[in-house]
Short mmCIF file of C-alpha atoms in Angstrom, two decimals:
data_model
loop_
_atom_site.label_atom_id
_atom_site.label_comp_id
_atom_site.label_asym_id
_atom_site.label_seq_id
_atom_site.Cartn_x
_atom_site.Cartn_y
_atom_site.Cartn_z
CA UNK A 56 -29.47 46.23 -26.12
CA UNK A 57 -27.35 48.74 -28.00
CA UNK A 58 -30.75 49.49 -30.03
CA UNK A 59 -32.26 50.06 -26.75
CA UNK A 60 -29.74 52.19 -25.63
CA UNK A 61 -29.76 54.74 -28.70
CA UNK A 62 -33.36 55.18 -27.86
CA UNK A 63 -32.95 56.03 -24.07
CA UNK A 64 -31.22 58.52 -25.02
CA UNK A 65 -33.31 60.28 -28.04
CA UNK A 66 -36.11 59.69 -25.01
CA UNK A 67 -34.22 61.55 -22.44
CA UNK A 68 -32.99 64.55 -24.61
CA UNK A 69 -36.53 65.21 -26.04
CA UNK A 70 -38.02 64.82 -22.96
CA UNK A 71 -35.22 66.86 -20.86
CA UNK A 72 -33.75 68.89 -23.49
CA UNK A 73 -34.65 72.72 -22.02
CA UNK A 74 -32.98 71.11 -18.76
CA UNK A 75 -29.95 70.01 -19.88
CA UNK A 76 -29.46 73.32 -22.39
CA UNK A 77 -29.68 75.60 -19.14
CA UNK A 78 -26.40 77.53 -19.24
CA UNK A 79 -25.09 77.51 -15.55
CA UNK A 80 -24.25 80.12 -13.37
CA UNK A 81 -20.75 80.74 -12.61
CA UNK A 82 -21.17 80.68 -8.64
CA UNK A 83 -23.60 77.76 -9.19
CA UNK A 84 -22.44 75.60 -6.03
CA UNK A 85 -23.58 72.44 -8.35
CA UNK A 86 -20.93 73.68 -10.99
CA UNK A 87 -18.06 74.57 -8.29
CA UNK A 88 -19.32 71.02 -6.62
CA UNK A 89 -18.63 69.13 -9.93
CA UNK A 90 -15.29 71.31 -10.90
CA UNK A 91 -13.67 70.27 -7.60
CA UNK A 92 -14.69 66.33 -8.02
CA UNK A 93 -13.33 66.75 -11.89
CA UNK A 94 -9.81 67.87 -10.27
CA UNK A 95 -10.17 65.06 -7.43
CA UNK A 96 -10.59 62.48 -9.94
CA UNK A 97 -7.47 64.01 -12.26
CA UNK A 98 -4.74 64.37 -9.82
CA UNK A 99 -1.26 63.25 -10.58
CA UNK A 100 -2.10 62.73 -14.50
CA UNK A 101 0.46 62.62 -16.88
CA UNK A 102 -0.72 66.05 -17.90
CA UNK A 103 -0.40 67.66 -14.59
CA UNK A 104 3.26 66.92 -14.93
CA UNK A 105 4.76 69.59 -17.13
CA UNK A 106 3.19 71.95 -15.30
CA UNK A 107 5.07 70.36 -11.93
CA UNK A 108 6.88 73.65 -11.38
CA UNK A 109 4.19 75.98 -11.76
CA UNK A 110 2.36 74.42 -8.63
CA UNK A 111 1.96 75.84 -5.21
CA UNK A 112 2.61 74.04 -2.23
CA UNK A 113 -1.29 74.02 -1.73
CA UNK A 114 -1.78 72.86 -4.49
CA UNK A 115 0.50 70.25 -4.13
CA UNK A 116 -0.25 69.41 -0.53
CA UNK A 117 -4.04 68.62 -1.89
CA UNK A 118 -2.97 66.91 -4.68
CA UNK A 119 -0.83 64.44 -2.22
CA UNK A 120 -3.93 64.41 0.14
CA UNK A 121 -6.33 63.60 -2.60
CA UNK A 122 -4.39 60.84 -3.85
CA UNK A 123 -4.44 58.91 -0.51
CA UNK A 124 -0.86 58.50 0.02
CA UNK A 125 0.45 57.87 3.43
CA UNK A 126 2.35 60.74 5.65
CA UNK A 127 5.40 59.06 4.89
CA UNK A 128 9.02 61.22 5.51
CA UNK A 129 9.48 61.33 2.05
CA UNK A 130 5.88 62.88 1.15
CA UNK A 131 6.23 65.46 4.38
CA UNK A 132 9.82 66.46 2.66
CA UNK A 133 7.92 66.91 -0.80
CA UNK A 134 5.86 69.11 1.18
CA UNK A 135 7.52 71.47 2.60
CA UNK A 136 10.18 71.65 -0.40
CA UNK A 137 7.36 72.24 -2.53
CA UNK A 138 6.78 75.63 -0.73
CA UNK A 139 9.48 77.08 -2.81
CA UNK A 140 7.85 78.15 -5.82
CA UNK A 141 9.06 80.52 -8.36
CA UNK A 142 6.56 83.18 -7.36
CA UNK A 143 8.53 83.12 -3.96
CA UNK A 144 11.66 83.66 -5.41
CA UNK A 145 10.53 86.24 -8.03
CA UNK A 146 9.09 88.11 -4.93
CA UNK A 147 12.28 87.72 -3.23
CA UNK A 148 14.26 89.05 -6.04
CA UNK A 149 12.33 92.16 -7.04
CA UNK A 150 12.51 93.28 -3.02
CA UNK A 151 16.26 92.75 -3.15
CA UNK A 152 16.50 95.01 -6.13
CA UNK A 153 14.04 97.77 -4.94
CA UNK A 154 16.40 97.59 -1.22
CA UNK A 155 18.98 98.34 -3.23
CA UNK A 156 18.00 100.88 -5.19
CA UNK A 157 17.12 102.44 -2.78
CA UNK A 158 20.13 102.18 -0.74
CA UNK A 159 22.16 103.06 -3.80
CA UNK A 160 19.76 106.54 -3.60
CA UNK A 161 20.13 107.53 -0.86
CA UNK A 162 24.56 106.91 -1.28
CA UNK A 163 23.72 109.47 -4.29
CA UNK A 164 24.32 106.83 -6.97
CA UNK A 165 21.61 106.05 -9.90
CA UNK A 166 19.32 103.02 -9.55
CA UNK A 167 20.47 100.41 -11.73
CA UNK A 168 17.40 99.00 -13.98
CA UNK A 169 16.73 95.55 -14.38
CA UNK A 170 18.31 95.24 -17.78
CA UNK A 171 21.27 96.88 -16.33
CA UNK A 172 21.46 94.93 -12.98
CA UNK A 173 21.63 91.63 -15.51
CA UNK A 174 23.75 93.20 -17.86
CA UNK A 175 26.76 94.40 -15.15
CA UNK A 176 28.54 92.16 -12.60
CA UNK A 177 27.20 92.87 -8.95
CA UNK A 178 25.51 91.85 -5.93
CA UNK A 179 22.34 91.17 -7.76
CA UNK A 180 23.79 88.58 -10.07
CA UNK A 181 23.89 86.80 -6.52
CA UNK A 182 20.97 86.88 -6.39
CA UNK A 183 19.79 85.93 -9.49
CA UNK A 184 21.81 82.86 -9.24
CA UNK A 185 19.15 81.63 -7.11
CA UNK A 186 16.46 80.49 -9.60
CA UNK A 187 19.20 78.31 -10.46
CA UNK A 188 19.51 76.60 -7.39
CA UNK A 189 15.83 76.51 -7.22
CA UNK A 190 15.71 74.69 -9.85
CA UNK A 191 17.96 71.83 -8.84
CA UNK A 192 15.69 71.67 -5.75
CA UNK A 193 12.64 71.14 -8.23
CA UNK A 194 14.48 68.81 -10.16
CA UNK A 195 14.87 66.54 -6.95
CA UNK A 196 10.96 67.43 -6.24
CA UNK A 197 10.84 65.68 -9.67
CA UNK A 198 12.51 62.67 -9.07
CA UNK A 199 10.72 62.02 -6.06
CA UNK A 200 7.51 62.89 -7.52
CA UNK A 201 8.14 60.59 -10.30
CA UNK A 202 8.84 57.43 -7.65
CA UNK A 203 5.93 58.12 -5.56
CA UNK A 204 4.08 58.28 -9.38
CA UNK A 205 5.38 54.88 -10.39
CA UNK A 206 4.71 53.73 -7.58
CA UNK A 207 0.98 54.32 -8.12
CA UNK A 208 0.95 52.74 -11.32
CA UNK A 209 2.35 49.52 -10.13
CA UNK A 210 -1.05 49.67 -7.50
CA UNK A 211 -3.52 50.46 -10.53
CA UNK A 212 -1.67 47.44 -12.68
CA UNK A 213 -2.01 45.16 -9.67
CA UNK A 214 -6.04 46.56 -9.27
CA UNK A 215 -6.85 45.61 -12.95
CA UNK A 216 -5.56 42.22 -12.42
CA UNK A 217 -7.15 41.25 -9.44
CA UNK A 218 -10.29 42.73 -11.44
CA UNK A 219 -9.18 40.96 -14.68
CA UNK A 220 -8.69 37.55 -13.19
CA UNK A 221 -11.86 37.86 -11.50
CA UNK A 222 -13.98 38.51 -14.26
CA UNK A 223 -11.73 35.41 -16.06
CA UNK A 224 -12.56 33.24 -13.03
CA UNK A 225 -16.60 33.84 -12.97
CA UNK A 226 -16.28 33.09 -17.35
CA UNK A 227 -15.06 29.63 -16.46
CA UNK A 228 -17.63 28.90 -13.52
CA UNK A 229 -16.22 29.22 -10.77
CA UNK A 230 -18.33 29.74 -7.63
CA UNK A 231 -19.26 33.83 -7.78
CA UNK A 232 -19.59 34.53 -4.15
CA UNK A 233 -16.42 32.97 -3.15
CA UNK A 234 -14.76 34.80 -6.42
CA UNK A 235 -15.95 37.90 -5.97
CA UNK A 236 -15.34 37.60 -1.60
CA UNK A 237 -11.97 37.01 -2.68
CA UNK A 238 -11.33 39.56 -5.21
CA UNK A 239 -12.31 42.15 -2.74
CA UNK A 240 -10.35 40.84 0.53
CA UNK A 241 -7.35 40.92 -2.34
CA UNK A 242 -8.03 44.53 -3.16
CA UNK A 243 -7.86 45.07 0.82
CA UNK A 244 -4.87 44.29 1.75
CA UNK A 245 -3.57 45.66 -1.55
CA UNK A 246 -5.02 49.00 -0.64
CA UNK A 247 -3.12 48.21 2.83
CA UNK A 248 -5.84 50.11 4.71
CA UNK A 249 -8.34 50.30 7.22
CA UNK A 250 -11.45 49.47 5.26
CA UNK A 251 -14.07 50.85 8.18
CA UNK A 252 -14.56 53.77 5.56
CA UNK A 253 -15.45 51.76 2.46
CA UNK A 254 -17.57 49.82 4.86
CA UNK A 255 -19.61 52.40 5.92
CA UNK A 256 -20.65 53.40 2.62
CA UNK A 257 -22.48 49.99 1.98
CA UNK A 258 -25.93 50.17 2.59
CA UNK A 259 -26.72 47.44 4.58
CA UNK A 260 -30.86 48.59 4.58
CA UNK A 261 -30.51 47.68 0.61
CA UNK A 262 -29.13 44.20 1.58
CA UNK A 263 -31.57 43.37 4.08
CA UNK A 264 -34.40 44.55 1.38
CA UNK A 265 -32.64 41.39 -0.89
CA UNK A 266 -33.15 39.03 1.60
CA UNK A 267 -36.20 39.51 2.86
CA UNK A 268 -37.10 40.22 -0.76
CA UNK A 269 -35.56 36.44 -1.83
CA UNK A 270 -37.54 35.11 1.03
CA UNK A 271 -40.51 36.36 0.78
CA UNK A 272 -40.59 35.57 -3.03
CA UNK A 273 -40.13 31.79 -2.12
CA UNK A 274 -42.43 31.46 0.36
CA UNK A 275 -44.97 32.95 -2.02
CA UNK A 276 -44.16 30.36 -4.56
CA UNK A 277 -44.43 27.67 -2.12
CA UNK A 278 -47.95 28.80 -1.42
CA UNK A 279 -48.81 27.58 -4.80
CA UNK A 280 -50.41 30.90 -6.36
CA UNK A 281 -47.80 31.68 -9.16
CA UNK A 282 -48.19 28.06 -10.21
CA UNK A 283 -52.04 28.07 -10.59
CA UNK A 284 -51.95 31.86 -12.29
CA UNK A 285 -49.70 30.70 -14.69
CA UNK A 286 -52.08 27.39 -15.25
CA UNK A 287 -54.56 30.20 -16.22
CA UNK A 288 -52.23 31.99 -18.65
CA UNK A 289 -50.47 29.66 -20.40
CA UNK A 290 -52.41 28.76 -23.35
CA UNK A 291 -52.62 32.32 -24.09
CA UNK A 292 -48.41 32.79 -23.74
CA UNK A 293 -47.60 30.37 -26.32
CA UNK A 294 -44.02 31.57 -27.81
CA UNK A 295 -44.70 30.24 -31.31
CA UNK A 296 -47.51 32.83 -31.33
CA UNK A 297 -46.86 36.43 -31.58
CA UNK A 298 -49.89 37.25 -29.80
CA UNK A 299 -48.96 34.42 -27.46
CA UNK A 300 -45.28 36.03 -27.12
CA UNK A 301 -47.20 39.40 -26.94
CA UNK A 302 -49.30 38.33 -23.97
CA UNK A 303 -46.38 36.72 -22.11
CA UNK A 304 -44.38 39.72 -22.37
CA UNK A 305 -47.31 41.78 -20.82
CA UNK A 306 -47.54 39.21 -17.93
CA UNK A 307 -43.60 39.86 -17.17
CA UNK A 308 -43.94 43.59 -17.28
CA UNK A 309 -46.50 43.36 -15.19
CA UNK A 310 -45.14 41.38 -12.51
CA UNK A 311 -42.33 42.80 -12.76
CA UNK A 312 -43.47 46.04 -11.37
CA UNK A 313 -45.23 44.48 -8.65
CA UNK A 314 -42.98 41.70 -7.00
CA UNK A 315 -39.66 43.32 -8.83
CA UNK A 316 -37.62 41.99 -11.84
CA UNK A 317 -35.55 39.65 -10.20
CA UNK A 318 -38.42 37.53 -8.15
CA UNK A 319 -40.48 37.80 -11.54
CA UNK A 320 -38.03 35.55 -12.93
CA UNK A 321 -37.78 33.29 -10.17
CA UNK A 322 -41.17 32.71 -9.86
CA UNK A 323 -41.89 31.83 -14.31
CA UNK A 324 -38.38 30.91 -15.26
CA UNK A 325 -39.07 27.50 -14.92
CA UNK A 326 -43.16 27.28 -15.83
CA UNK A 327 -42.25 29.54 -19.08
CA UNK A 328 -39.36 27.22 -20.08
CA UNK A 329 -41.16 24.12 -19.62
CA UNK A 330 -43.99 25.08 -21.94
CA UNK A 331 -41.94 26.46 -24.43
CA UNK A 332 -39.38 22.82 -24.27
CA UNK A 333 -43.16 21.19 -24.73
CA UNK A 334 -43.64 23.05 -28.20
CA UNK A 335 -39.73 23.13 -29.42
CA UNK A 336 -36.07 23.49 -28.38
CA UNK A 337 -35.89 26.05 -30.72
CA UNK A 338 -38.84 27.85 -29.08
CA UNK A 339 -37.23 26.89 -25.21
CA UNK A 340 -34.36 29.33 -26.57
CA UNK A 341 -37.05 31.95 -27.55
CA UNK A 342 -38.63 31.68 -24.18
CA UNK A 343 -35.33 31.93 -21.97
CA UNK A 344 -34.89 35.26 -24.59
CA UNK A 345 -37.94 36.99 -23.97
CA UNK A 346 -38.21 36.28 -20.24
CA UNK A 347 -34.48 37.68 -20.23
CA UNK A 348 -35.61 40.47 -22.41
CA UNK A 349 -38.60 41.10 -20.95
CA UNK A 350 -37.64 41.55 -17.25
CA UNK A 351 -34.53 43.54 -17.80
CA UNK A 352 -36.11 46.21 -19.50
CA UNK A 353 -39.53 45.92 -17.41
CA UNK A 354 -37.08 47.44 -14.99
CA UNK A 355 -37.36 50.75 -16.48
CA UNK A 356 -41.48 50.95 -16.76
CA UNK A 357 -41.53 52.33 -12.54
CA UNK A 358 -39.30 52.56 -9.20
CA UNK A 359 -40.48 49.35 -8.55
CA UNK A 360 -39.33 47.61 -11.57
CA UNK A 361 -35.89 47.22 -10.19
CA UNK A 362 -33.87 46.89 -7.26
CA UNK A 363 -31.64 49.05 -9.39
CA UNK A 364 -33.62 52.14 -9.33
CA UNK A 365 -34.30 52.18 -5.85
CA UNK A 366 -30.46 51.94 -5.05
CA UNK A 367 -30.47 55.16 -7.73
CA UNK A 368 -33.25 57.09 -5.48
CA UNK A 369 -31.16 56.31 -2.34
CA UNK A 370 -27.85 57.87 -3.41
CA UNK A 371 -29.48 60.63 -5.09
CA UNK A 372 -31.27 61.81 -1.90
CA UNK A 373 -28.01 61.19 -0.41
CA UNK A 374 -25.75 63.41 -2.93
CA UNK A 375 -23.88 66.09 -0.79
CA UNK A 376 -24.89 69.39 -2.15
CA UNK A 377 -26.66 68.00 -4.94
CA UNK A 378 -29.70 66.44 -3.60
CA UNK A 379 -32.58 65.05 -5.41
CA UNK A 380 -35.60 63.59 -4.88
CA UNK A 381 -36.73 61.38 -7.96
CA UNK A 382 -41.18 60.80 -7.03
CA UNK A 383 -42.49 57.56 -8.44
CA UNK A 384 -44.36 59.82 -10.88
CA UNK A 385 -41.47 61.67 -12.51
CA UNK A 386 -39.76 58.14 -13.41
CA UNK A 387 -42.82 56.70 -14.64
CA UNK A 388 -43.22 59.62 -17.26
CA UNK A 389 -40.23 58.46 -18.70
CA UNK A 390 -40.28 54.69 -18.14
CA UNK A 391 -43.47 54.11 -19.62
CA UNK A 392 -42.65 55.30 -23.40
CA UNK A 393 -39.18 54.27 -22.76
CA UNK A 394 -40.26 50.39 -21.69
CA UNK A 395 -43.08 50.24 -24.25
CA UNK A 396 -40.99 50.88 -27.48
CA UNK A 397 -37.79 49.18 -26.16
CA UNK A 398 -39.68 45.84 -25.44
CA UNK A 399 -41.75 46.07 -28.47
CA UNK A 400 -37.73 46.18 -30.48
CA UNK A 401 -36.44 43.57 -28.62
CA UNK A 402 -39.37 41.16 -29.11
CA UNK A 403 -39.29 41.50 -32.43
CA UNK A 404 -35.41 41.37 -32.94
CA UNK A 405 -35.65 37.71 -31.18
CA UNK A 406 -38.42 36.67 -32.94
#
């Protein structure tokens, strides 16, 4: 797998290289489209912390937004405390000063410079006192921002766990649909929300493909044709052959780019291991190996290979502002090379 990974990618970049090099365009809306999700998917980061007092209450107000956190008193107070921001009160100060210089004109006296107006007792050492008091009004920003920040962390520790202990309850077999149904109706009223949004973003046309996909594949094999093809092909698939293992890995690419990956293995999981257990255990190992092998990376050879790459085609013709539609031809220039060498690696890694 990790063999077959490193090669995907020398594909890709030798294939794709001049497209991936192009420099882009400042007012590229694909660039501005991908800066804005990199600052969605950063806000309230340890790092955005130290510069807490250089923010501006937009700023602020989207980072609250972004992070989905409730219109609670205490965020609408951060709010509009946070529209005090030392650019205000800089503003604020250098208009005092010019008002009274100017006053202080006009009563025939010399305006005082900045240097001077900190240097000599007056009315502007009022004023300059504020920044002070500003500050203690950040510092209480800070404390609140820092609860409401907590406070997020003890949600993400409580995410990973639920995650963590369902990934620990699937390792010691536990039933996975009931796991993973549970897991997620945990992480629901965790999140404490309506879930109508994250509900609308399943695609229920994919999950109605599975089933009629899982029934039609049965039916087939009911009808008795995958059993008498593989009658056919079976002395030729013999695993302790490599022309045998050879042929039987053709026979999975192939069908697995007609009737999918998944089906593929429904329909000779249980033919290919029984010839193999005739021969050896040893070689009923090999089998399970190659038909695992096999399939997974069949997956790669067209759209059709995978249930995977049609769910890929889907949400990239759905991408706001980034649209793309990936042909059947365009994936097949890459997944033919790409499924070719892999499979030959990986057959002869398990054999």
């Amino acid at each position: 797998m990790l063999v077959g990974v490193v090669v995907n990618a020398f594909i890709l970049l030798a294939m794709y290289w001049k497209v991936l090099s192009i420099q882009k365009d400042e007012e590229d809306p694909v660039a501005e489209y991908a800066a804005e999700e990199e600052v969605n998917s950063h806000q309230f980061s340890p790092a955005t912390m130290s510069h807490f007092n250089s923010l501006n209450s937009q700023e602020w107000n989207t980072r609250i937004d972004g992070f989905n956190i409730p219109n609670s008193p205490q965020v609408q107070t951060l709010r509009n405390q946070s529209a005090v921001s030392h650019g205000e009160i800089d503003r604020v100060l250098d208009s005092t000063r010019n008002s009274n210089a100017s006053k202080e004109e006009t009563n025939g006296m010399p305006s005082l410079t900045k240097e001077e107006t900190n240097g000599s007792p007056s009315k502007a050492d009022a004023i300059l006192d504020k920044p002070v008091e500003a500050d203690l009004l950040l510092t209480s920003e800070t404390k609140d921002y820092r609860s409401v920040r907590w406070k997020y962390v003890l949600w993400k520790s409580f995410v990973y766990i639920i995650t963590l202990g369902m990934l620990i309850a699937m390792l010691l077999g536990l039933n996975m649909s009931w796991t993973a149904i549970s897991a997620a109706l945990a992480l629901v009223v965790l999140d404490f929300q309506d879930a109508r949004p994250s509900l609308e973003k399943v695609s229920y046309s994919l999950l109605i493909f599975f089933c009629g996909m899982f029934i039609t594949v049965d039916g087939f094999n009911k009808t008795g044709i995958p059993g008498a093809l593989w009658d056919v092909m079976e002395p030729y698939s013999q695993v302790d052959r490599a022309s045998g293992v050879a042929i039987l890995a053709l026979v999975i690419l192939i069908l697995s780019n007609v009737a999918s990956n998944v089906p593929t293995v429904l329909l000779l999981g249980g033919p290919v291991a029984a010839s193999a257990a005739a021969i050896s255990q040893e070689d009923e190992k090999k089998a399970w190996l190659i038909l695992a092998w096999a399939s997974t990376v069949a997956g790669n050879l067209s759209l059709l290979g995978s249930a995977a790459n049609l769910i890929v085609c889907e949400q990239a013709r759905r991408a706001p502002n980034i649209a793309y539609t990936l042909t059947f031809w365009n994936h097949l220039k890459f997944g033919l090379p790409s499924t070719l060498i892999i499979t030959a690696i990986g057959l002869t890694l398990i054999r």
